[in-house]
Short mmCIF file of C-alpha atoms in Angstrom, two decimals:
data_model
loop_
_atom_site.label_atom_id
_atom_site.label_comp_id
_atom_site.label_asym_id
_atom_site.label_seq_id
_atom_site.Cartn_x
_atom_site.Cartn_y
_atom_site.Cartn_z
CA UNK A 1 171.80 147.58 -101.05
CA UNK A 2 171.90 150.06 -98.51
CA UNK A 3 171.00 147.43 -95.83
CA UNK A 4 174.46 145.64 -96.33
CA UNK A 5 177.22 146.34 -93.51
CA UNK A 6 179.21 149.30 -94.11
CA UNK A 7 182.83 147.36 -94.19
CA UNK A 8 181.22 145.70 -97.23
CA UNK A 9 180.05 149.20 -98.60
CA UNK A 10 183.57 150.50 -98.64
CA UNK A 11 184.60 147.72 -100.06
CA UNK A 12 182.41 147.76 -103.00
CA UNK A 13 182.17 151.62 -103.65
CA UNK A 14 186.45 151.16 -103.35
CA UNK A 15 186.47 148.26 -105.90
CA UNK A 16 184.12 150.00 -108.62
CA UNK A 17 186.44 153.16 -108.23
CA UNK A 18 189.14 151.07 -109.27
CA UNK A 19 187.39 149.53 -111.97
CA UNK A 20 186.65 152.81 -113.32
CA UNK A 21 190.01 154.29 -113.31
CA UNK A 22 191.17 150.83 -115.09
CA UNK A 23 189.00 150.98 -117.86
CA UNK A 24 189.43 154.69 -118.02
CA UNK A 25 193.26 153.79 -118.89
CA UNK A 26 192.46 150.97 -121.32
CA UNK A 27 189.79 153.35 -123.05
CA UNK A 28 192.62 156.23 -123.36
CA UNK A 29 195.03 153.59 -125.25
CA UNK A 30 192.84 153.59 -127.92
CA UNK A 31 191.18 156.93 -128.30
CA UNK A 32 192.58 160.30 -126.77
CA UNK A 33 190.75 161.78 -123.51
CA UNK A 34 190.18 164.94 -124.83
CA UNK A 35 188.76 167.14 -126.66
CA UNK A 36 185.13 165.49 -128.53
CA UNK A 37 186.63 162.20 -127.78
CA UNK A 38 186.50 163.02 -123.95
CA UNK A 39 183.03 164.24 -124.36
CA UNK A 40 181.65 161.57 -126.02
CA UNK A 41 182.83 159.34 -123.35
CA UNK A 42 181.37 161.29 -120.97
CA UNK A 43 178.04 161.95 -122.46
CA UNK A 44 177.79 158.06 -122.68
CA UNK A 45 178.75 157.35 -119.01
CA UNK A 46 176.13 159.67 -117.97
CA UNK A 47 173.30 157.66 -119.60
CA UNK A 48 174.17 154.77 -118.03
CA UNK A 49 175.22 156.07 -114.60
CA UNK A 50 171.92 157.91 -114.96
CA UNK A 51 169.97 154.44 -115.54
CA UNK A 52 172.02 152.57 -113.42
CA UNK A 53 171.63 154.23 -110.13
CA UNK A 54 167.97 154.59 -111.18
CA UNK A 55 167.98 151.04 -111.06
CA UNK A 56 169.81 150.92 -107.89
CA UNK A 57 167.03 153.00 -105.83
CA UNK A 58 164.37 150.97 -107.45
CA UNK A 59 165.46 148.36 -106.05
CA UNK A 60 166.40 149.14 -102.70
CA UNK A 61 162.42 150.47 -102.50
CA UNK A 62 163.62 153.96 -101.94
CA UNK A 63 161.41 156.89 -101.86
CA UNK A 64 161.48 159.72 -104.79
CA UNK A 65 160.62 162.84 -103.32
CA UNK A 66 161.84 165.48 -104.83
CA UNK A 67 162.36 168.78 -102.81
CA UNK A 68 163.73 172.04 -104.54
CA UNK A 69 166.89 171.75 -101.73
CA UNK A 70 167.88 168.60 -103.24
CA UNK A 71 167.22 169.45 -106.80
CA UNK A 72 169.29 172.44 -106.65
CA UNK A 73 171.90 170.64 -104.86
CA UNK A 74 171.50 168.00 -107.64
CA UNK A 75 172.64 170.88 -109.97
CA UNK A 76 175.56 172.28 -107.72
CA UNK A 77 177.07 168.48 -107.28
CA UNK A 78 176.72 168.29 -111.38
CA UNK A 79 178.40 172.07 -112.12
CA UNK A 80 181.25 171.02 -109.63
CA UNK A 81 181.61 167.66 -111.50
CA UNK A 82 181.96 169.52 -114.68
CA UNK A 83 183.98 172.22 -113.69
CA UNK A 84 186.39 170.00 -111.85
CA UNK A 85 187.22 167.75 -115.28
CA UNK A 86 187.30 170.96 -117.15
CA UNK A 87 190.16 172.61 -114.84
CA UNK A 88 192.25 168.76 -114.57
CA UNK A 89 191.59 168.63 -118.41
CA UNK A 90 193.33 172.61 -119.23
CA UNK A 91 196.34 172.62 -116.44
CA UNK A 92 197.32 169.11 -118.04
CA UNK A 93 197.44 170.97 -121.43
CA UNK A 94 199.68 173.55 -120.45
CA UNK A 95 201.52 171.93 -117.35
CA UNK A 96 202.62 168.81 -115.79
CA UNK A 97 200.69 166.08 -115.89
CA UNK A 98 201.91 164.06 -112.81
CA UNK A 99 202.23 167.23 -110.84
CA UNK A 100 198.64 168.42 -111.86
CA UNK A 101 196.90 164.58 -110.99
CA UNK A 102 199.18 165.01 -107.55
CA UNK A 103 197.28 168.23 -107.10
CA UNK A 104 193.97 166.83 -107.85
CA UNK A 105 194.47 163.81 -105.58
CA UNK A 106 194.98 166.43 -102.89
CA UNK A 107 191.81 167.99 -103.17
CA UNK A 108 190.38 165.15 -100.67
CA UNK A 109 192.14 167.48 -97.77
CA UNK A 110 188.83 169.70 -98.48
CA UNK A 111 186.35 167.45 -97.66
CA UNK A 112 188.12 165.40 -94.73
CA UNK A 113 188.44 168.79 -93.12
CA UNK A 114 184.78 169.65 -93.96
CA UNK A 115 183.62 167.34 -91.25
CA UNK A 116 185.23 169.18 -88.38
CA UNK A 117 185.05 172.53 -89.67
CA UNK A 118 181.64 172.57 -90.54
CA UNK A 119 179.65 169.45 -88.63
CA UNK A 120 181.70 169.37 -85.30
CA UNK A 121 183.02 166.11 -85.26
CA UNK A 122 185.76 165.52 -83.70
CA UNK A 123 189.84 164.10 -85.34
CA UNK A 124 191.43 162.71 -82.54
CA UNK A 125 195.57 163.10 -82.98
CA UNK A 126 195.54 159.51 -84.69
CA UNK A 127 193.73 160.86 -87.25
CA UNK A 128 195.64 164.13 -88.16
CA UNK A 129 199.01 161.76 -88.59
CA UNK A 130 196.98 159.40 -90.78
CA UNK A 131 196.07 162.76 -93.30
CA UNK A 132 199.90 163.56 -93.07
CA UNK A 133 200.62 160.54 -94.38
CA UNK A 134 197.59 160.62 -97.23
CA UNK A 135 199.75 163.80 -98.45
CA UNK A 136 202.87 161.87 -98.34
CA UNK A 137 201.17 158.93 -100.37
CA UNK A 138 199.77 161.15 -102.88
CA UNK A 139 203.59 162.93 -103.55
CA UNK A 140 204.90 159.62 -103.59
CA UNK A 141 202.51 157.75 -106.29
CA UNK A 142 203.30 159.89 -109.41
CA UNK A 143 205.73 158.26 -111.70
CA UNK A 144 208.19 160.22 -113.66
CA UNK A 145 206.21 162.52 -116.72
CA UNK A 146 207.35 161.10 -119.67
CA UNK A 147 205.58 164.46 -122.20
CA UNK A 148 208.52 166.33 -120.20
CA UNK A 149 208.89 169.17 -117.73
CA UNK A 150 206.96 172.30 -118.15
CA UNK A 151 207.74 175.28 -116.94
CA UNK A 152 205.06 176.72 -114.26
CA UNK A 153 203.17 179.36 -115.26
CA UNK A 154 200.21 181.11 -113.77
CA UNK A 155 197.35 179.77 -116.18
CA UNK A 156 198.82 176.27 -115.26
CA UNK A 157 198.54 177.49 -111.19
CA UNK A 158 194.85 179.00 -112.13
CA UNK A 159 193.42 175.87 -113.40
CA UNK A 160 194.94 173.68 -110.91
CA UNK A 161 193.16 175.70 -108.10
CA UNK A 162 190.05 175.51 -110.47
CA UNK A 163 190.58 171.47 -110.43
CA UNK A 164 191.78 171.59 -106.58
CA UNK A 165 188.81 173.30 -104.87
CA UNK A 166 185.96 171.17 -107.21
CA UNK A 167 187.17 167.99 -106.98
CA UNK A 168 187.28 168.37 -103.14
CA UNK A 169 183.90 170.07 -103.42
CA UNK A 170 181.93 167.63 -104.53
CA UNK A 171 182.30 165.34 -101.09
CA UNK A 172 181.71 168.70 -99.29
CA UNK A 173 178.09 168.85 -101.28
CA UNK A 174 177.53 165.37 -100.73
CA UNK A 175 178.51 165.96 -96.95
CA UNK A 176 175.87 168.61 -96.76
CA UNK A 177 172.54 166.70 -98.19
CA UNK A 178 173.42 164.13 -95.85
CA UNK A 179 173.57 166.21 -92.53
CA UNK A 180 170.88 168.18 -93.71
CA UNK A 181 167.83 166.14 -91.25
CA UNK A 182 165.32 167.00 -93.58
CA UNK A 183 166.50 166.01 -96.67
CA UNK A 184 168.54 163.35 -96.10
CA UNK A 185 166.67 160.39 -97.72
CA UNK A 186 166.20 162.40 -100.86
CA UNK A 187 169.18 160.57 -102.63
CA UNK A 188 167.47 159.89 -105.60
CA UNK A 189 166.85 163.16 -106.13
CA UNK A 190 170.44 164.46 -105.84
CA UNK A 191 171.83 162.24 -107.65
CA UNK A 192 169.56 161.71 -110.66
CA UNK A 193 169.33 165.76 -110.79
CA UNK A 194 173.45 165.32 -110.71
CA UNK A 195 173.29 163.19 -113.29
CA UNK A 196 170.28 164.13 -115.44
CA UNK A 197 172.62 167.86 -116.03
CA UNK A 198 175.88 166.11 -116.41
CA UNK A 199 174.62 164.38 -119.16
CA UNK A 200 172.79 167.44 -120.51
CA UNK A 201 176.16 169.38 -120.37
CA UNK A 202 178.14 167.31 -121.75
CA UNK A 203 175.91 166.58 -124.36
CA UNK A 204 176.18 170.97 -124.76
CA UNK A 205 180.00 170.44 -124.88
CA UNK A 206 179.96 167.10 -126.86
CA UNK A 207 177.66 169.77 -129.58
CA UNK A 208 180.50 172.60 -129.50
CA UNK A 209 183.44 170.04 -129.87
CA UNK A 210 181.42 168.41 -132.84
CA UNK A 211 181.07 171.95 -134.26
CA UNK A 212 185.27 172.38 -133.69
CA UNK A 213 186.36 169.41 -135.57
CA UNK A 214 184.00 170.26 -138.50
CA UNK A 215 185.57 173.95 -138.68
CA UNK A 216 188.91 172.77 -138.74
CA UNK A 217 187.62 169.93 -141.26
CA UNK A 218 188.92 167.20 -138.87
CA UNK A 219 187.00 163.74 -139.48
CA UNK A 220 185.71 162.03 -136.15
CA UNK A 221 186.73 157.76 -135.51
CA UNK A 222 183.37 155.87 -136.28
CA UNK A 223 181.07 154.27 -133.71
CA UNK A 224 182.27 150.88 -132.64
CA UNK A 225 181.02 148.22 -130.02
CA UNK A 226 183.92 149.35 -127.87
CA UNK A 227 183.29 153.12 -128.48
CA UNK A 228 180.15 152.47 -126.10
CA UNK A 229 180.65 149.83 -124.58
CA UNK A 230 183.56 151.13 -122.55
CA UNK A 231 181.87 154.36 -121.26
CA UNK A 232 178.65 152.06 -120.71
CA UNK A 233 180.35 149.77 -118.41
CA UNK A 234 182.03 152.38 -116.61
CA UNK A 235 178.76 154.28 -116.29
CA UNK A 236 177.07 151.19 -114.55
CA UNK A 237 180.40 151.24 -112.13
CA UNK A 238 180.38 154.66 -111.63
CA UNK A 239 176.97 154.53 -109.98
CA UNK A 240 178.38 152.92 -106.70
CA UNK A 241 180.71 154.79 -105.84
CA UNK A 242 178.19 158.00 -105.85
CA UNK A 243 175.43 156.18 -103.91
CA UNK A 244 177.45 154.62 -101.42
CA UNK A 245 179.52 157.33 -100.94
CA UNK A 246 176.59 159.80 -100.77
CA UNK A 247 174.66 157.28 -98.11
CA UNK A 248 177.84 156.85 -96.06
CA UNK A 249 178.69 160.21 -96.04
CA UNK A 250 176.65 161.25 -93.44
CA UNK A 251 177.42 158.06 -91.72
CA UNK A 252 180.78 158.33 -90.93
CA UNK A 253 182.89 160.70 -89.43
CA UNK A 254 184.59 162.95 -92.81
CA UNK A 255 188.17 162.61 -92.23
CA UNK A 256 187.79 158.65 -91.64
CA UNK A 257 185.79 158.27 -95.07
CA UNK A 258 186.98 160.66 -97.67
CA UNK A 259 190.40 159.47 -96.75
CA UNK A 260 189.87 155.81 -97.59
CA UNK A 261 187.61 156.30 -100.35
CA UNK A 262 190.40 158.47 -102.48
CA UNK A 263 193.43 156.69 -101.08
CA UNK A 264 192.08 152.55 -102.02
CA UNK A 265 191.19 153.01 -105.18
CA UNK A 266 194.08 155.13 -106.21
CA UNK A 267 196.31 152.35 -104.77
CA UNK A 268 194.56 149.12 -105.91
CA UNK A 269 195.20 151.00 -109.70
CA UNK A 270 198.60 151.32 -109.42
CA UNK A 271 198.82 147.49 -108.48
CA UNK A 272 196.72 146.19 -111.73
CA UNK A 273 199.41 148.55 -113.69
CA UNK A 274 201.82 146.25 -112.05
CA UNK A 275 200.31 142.88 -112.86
CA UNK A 276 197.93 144.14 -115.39
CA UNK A 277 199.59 146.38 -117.81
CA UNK A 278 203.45 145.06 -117.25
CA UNK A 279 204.30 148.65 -115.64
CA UNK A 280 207.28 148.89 -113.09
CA UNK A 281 207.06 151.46 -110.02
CA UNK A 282 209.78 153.18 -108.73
CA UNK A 283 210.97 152.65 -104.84
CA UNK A 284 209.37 155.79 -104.32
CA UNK A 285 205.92 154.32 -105.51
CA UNK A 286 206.17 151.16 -103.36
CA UNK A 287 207.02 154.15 -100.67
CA UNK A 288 203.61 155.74 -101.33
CA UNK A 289 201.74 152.69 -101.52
CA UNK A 290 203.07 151.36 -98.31
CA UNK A 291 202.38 154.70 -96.67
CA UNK A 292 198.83 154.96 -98.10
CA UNK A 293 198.40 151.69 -96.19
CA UNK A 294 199.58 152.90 -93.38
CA UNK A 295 197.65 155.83 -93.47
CA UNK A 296 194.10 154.05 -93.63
CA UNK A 297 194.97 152.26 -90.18
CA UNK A 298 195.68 155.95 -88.48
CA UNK A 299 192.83 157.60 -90.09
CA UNK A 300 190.62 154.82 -89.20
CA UNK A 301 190.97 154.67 -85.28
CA UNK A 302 193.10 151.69 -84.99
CA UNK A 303 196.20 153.31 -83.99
#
């Protein structure tokens, strides 16, 4: 896979990011993202992201060696996972939840900026319009919060800041295996260490939930096809997205990639809610979407 042009890369790591995010909202019509229903989901994804990117190196002949650098980075790039869905999960129970996904979305600032600050390369002037504009596209895209308007408190601010600085840090962590000369064709490694503790954590907070619900002598929804079938399908899509964007991270230049790869996705979702769930966006939205666009050509090197 890894042989395949990078255009075509982007493409597919951008369309399976979508994908996920789509059946993510389907999944959350039916059964609530939170709590041991979150968990579950995630414990499930995790197998199968595990398996499928197992798959994925298996097939593209790659080489396991395992090297205690890229096991422990493994571990990091799983903690930061966790602890970046644990801080989006508790500022959108006590605060907005538009303003706290605008925050998140945000969060890609950290690693476009990790490429100059910490590897040297160079953003021509182009480049710093085209992340002005990703900021304008993310303020734009949020709709209007239908739970209401919360007031803003600190423990909101704290876990926003919690979800801010780990969502941007796991493309800083991927950034650094692949610059690192040494270690750089350990992939496998990483990312089945990454993956091999997600699951093993969630599983841990999948356990405590469980142990909630029986204490408050809540029942939990049954298995069904769809229970797993959703986070299995999304766990065989979410394993592009990490090897592609792990191999291409040290590929291209940080504020071209991390960019795009946030921006795409995020916009190609907001056009199936359009044709696929019925949903109308504001003029503001269109805005956003139109300056997203036009963001990708600065940050690419076009303009």
């Amino acid at each position: 896979m890894f042989s395949l042009p990078i255009p075509l890369l982007i493409v597919l790591s951008v369309i399976t990011s979508a994908l996920i995010s789509i059946l993510r909202g389907v999944y959350s019509k039916s059964y609530p993202m939170s709590g041991v229903y979150l968990w579950r989901f995630n414990f499930y994804q995790n197998i199968f992201c595990f398996s499928a990117i197992l798959l994925i190196f298996l097939f593209s002949s790659a080489e396991f060696n395992f090297s205690v650098f890229s096991v422990l980075l493994g571990a990091l790039l799983a903690v930061t996972n966790i602890l970046s869905l644990e801080g989006i999960l508790k500022a959108q129970a006590c605060g907005s939840f538009a303003y706290t996904t605008v925050i998140v979305a945000l969060s890609a600032i950290i690693p476009s900026m990790s490429g100059p600050v910490l590897f040297g390369e160079k953003v021509t002037f182009s480049q710093f319009v085209g992340i002005a504009f990703m900021v304008m596209c993310v303020l734009l895209s949020p709709g209007e919060d239908k739970g209401g308007k919360r007031g803003v408190s600190l423990k909101w601010l704290l876990f926003c800041a919690v979800a801010f600085v780990f969502s941007g840090a796991v493309g800083v962590v991927q950034k650094i295996h692949q610059n690192n000369a040494a270690h750089r064709a350990e992939m496998p490694a990483l990312l089945l260490t990454c993956f091999f503790v997600s699951f093993v954590l969630s599983g841990i907070k999948l356990f405590i939930e469980r142990g909630r619900m029986k204490r408050k002598g809540e029942s939990l929804n049954k298995l069904t096809p769809a229970i797993v079938l959703f986070p299995a399908v999304t766990g065989l899509c979410f394993a592009f997205p990490h090897t592609i964007n792990l191999f291409l991270s040290g590929r291209l230049a940080s504020v071209v990639f991390f960019p795009t790869i946030n921006l795409c996705p995020m916009m190609l979702t907001m056009l199936y809610a359009v044709f696929g769930f019925r949903e109308r966006l504001t003029a503001k939205q269109w805005a956003g979407i139109a300056i997203g666009v036009l963001s990708t050509v600065f940050v690419s090197g076009v303009i």
